[in-house]
CSV table of N, CA, C and O in Angstrom, one decimal:
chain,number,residue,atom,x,y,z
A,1,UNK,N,0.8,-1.2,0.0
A,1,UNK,CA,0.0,0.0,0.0
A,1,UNK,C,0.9,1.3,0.0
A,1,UNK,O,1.9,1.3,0.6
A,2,UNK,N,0.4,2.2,-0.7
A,2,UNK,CA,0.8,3.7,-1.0
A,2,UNK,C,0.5,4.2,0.0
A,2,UNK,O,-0.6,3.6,0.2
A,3,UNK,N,0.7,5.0,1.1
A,3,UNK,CA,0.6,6.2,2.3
A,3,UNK,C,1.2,7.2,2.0
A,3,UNK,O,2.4,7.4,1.9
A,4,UNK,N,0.0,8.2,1.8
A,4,UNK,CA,1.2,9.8,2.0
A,4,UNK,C,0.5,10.6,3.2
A,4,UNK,O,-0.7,10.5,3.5
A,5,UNK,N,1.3,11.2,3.7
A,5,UNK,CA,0.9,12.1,5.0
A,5,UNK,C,1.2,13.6,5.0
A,5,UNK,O,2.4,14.1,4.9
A,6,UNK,N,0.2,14.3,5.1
A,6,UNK,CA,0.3,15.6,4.5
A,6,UNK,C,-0.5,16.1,5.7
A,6,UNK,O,-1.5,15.6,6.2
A,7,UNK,N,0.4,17.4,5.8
A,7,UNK,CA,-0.1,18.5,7.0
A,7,UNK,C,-1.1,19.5,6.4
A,7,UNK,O,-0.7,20.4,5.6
A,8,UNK,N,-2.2,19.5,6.9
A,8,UNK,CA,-3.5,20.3,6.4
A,8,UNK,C,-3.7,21.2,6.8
A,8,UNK,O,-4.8,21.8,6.6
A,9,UNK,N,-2.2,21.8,8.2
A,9,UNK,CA,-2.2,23.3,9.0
A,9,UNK,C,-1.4,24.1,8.0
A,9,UNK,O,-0.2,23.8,7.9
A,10,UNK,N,-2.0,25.1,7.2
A,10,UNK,CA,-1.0,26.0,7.1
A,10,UNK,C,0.1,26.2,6.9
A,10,UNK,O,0.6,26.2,5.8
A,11,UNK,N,0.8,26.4,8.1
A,11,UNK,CA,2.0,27.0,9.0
A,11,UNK,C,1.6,26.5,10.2
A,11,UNK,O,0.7,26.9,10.8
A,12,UNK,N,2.6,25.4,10.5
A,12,UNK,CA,3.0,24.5,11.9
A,12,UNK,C,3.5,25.8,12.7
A,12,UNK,O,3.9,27.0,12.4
A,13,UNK,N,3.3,25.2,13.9
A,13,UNK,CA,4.8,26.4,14.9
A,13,UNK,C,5.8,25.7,14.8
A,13,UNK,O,5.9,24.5,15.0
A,14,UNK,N,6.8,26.5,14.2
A,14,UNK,CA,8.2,26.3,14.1
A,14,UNK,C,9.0,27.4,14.4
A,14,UNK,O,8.6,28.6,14.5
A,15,UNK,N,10.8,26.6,14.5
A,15,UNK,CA,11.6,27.9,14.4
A,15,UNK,C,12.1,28.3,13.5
A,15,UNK,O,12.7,27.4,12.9
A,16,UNK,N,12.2,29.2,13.1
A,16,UNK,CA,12.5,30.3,11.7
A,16,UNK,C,14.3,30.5,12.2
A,16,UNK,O,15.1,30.0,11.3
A,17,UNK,N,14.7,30.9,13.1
A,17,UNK,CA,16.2,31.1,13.6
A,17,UNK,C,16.0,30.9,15.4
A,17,UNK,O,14.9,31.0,16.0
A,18,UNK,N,17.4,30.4,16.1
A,18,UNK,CA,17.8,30.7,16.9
A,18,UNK,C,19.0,30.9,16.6
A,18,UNK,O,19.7,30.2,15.9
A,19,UNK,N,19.3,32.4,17.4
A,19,UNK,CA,20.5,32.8,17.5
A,19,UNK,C,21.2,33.0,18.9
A,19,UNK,O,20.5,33.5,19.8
A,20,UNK,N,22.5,32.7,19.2
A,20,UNK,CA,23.2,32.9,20.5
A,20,UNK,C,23.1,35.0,20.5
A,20,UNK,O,23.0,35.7,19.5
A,21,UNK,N,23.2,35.5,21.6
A,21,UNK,CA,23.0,36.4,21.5
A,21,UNK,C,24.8,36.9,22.5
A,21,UNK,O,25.4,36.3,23.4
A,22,UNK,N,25.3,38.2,21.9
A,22,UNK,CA,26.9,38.6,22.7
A,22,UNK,C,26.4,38.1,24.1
A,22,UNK,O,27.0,37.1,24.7
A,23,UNK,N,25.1,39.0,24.8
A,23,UNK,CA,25.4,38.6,26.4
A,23,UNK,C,25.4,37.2,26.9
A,23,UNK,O,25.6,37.0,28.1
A,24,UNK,N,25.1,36.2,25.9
A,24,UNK,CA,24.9,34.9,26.5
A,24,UNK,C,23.1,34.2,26.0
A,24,UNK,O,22.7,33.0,25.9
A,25,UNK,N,22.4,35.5,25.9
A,25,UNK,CA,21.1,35.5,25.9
A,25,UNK,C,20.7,34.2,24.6
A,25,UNK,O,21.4,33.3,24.2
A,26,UNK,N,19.5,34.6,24.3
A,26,UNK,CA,19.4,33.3,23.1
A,26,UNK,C,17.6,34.0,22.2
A,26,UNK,O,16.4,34.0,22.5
A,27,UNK,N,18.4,34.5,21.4
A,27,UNK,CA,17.0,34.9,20.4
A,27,UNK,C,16.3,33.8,20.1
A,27,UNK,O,17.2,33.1,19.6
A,28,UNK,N,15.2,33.2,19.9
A,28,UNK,CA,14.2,32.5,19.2
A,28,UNK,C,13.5,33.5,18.1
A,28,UNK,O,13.3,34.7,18.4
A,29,UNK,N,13.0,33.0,16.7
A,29,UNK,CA,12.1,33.6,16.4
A,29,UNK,C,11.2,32.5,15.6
A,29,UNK,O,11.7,32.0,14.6
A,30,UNK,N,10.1,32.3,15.8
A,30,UNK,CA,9.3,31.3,15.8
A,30,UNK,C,8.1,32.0,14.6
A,30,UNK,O,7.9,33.2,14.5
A,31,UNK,N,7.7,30.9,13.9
A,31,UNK,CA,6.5,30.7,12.9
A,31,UNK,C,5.7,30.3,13.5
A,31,UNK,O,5.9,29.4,14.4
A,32,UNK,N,4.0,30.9,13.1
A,32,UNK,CA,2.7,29.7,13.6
A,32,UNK,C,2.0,30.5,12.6
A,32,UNK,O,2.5,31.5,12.1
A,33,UNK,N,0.7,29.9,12.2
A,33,UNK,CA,-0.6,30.8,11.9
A,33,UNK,C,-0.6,32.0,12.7
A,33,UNK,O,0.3,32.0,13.6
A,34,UNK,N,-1.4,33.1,12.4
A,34,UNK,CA,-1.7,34.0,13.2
A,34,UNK,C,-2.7,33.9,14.0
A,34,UNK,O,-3.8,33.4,13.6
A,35,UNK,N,-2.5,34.4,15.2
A,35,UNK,CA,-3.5,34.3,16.4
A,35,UNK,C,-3.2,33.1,16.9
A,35,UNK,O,-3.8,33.0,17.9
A,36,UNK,N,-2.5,31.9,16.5
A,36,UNK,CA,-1.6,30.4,17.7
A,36,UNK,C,-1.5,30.8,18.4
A,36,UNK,O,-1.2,32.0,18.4
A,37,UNK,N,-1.7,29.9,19.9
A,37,UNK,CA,-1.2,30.2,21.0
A,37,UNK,C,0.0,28.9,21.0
A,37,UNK,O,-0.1,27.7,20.5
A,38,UNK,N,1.2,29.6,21.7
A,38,UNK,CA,2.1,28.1,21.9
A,38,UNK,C,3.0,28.6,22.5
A,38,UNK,O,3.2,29.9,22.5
A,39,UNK,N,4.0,27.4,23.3
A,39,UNK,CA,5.0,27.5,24.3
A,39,UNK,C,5.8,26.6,24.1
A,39,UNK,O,5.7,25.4,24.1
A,40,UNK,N,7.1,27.8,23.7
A,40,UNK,CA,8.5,27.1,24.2
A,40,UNK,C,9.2,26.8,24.8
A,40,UNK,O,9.5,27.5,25.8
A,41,UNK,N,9.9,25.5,24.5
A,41,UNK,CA,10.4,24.7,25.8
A,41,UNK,C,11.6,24.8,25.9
A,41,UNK,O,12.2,25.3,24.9
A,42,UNK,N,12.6,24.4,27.0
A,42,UNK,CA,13.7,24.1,27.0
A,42,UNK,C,14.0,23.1,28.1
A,42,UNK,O,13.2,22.9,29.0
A,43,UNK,N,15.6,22.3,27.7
A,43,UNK,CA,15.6,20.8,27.9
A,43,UNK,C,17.6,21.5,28.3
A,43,UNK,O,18.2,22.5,28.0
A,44,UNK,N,18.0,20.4,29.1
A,44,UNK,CA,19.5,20.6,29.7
A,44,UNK,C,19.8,19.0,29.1
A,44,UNK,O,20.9,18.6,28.9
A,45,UNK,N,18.7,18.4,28.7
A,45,UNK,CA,18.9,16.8,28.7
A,45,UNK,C,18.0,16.3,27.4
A,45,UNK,O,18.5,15.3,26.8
A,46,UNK,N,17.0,16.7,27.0
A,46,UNK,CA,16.7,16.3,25.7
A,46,UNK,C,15.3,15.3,26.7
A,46,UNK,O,14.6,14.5,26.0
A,47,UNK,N,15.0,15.4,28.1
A,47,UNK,CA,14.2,14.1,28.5
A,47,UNK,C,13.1,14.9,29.4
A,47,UNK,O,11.9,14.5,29.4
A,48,UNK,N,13.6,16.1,30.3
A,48,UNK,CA,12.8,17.3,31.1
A,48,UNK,C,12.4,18.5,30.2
A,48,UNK,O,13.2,19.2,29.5
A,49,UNK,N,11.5,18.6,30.2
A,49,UNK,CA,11.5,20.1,29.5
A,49,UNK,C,10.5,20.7,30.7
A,49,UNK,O,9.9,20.2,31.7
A,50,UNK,N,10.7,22.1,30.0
A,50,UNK,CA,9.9,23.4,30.9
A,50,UNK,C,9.7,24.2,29.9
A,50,UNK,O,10.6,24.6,29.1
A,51,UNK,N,8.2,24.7,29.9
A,51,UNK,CA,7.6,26.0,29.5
A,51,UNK,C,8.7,27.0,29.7
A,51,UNK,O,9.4,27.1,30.7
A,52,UNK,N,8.7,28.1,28.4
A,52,UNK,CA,9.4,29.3,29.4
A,52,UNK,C,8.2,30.3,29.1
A,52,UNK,O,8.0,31.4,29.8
A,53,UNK,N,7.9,30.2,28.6
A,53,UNK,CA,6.7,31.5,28.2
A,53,UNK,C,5.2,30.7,27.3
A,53,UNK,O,5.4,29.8,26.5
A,54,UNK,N,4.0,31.1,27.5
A,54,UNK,CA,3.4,31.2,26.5
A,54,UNK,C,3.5,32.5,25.3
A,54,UNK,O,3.7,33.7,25.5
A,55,UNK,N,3.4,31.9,24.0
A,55,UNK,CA,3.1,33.1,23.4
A,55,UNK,C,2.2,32.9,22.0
A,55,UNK,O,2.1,31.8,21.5
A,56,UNK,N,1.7,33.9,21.4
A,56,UNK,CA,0.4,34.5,20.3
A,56,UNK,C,1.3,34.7,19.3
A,56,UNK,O,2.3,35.4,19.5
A,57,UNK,N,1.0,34.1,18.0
A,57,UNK,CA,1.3,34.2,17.2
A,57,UNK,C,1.2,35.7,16.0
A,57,UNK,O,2.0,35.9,15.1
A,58,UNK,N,0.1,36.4,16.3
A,58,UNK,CA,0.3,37.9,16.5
A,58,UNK,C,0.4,37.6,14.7
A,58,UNK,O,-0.6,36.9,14.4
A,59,UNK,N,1.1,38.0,13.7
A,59,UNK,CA,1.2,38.3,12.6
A,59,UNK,C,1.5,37.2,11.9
A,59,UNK,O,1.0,37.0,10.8
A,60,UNK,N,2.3,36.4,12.3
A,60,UNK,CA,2.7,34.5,12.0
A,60,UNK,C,4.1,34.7,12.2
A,60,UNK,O,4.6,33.7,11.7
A,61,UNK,N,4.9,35.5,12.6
A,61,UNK,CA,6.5,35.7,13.0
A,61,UNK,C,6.8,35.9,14.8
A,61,UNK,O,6.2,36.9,15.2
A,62,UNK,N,7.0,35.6,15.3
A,62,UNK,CA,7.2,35.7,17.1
A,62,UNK,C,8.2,35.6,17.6
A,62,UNK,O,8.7,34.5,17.7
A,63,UNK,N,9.0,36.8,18.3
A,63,UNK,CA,10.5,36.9,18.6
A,63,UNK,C,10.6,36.5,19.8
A,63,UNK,O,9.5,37.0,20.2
A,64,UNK,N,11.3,35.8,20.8
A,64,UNK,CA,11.4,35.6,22.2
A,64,UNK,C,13.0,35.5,22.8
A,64,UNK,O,13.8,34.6,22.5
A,65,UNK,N,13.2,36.6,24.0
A,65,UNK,CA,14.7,36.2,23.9
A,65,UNK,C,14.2,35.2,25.3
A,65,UNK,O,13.2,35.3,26.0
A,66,UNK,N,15.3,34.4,25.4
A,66,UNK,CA,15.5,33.7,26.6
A,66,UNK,C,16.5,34.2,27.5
A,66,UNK,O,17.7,33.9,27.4
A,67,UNK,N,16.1,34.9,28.4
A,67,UNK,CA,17.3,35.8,28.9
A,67,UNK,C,17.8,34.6,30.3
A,67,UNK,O,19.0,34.8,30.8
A,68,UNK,N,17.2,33.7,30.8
A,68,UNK,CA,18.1,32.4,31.6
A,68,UNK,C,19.1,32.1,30.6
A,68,UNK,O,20.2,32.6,31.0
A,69,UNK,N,19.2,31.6,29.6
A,69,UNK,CA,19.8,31.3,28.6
A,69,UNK,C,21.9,31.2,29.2
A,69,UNK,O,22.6,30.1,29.2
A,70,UNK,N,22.2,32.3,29.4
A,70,UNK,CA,23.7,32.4,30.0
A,70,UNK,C,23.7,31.7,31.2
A,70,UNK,O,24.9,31.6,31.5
A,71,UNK,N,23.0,31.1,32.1
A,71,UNK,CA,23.2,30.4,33.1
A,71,UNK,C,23.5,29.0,33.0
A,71,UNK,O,24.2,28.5,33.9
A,72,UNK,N,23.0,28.1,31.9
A,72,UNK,CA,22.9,26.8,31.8
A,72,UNK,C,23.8,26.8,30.5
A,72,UNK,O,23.5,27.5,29.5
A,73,UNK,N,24.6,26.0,30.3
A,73,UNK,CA,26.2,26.3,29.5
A,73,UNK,C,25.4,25.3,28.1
A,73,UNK,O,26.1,25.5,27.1
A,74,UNK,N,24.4,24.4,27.8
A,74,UNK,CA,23.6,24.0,27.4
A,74,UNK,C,22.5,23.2,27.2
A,74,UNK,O,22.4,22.2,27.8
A,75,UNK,N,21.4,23.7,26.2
A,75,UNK,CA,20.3,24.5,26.2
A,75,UNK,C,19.5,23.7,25.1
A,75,UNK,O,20.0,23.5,24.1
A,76,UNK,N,18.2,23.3,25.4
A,76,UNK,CA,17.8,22.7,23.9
A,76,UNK,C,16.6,23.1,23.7
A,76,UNK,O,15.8,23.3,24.7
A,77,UNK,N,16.2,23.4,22.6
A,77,UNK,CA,14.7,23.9,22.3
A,77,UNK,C,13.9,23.3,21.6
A,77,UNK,O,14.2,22.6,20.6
A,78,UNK,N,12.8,23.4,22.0
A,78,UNK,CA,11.2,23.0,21.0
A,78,UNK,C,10.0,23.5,21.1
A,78,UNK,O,10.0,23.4,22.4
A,79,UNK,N,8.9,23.9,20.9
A,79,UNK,CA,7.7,23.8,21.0
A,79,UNK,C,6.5,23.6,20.9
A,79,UNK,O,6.1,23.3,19.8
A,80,UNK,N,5.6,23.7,21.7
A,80,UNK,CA,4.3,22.9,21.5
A,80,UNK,C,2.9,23.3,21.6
A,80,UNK,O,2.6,23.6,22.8
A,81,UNK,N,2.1,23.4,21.0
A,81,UNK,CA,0.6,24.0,20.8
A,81,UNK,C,0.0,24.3,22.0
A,81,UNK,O,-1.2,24.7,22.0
């Protein structure tokens, strides 16, 4: 049998860039539809995560700095609806 699987959203939430930032900080800038609600996560281990924020997808582009970011020497990201 033939299976194809195709996403019927749009624009998923994804990340567009993260960037390290000079102070240590860590830019995210995230894609969704507009008006998504969704929260990204972060992981020290790839197995715990933690919400750092909700946020609204607003125009379908969404910037978020992570200002904990310079305390934990590494950092893993994802998010979820």
């Amino acid at each position: 049998d033939n299976v194809r699987v195709e996403s019927l959203d749009p624009q998923p939430v994804g990340f567009k860039s993260i960037t390290p930032l000079a102070d240590g900080k860590v830019s995210l800038v995230l894609t969704s539809k507009p008006g998504d609600s969704f929260a990204p996560e972060s992981s020290t281990n790839l197995d715990a995560w933690q919400a750092l924020t909700t946020l609204s997808g607003g125009d379908g582009t969404t910037n978020f700095v992570d200002s904990n970011a310079p305390a934990i020497p590494k950092r893993f990201y994802r998010t979820r609806h």
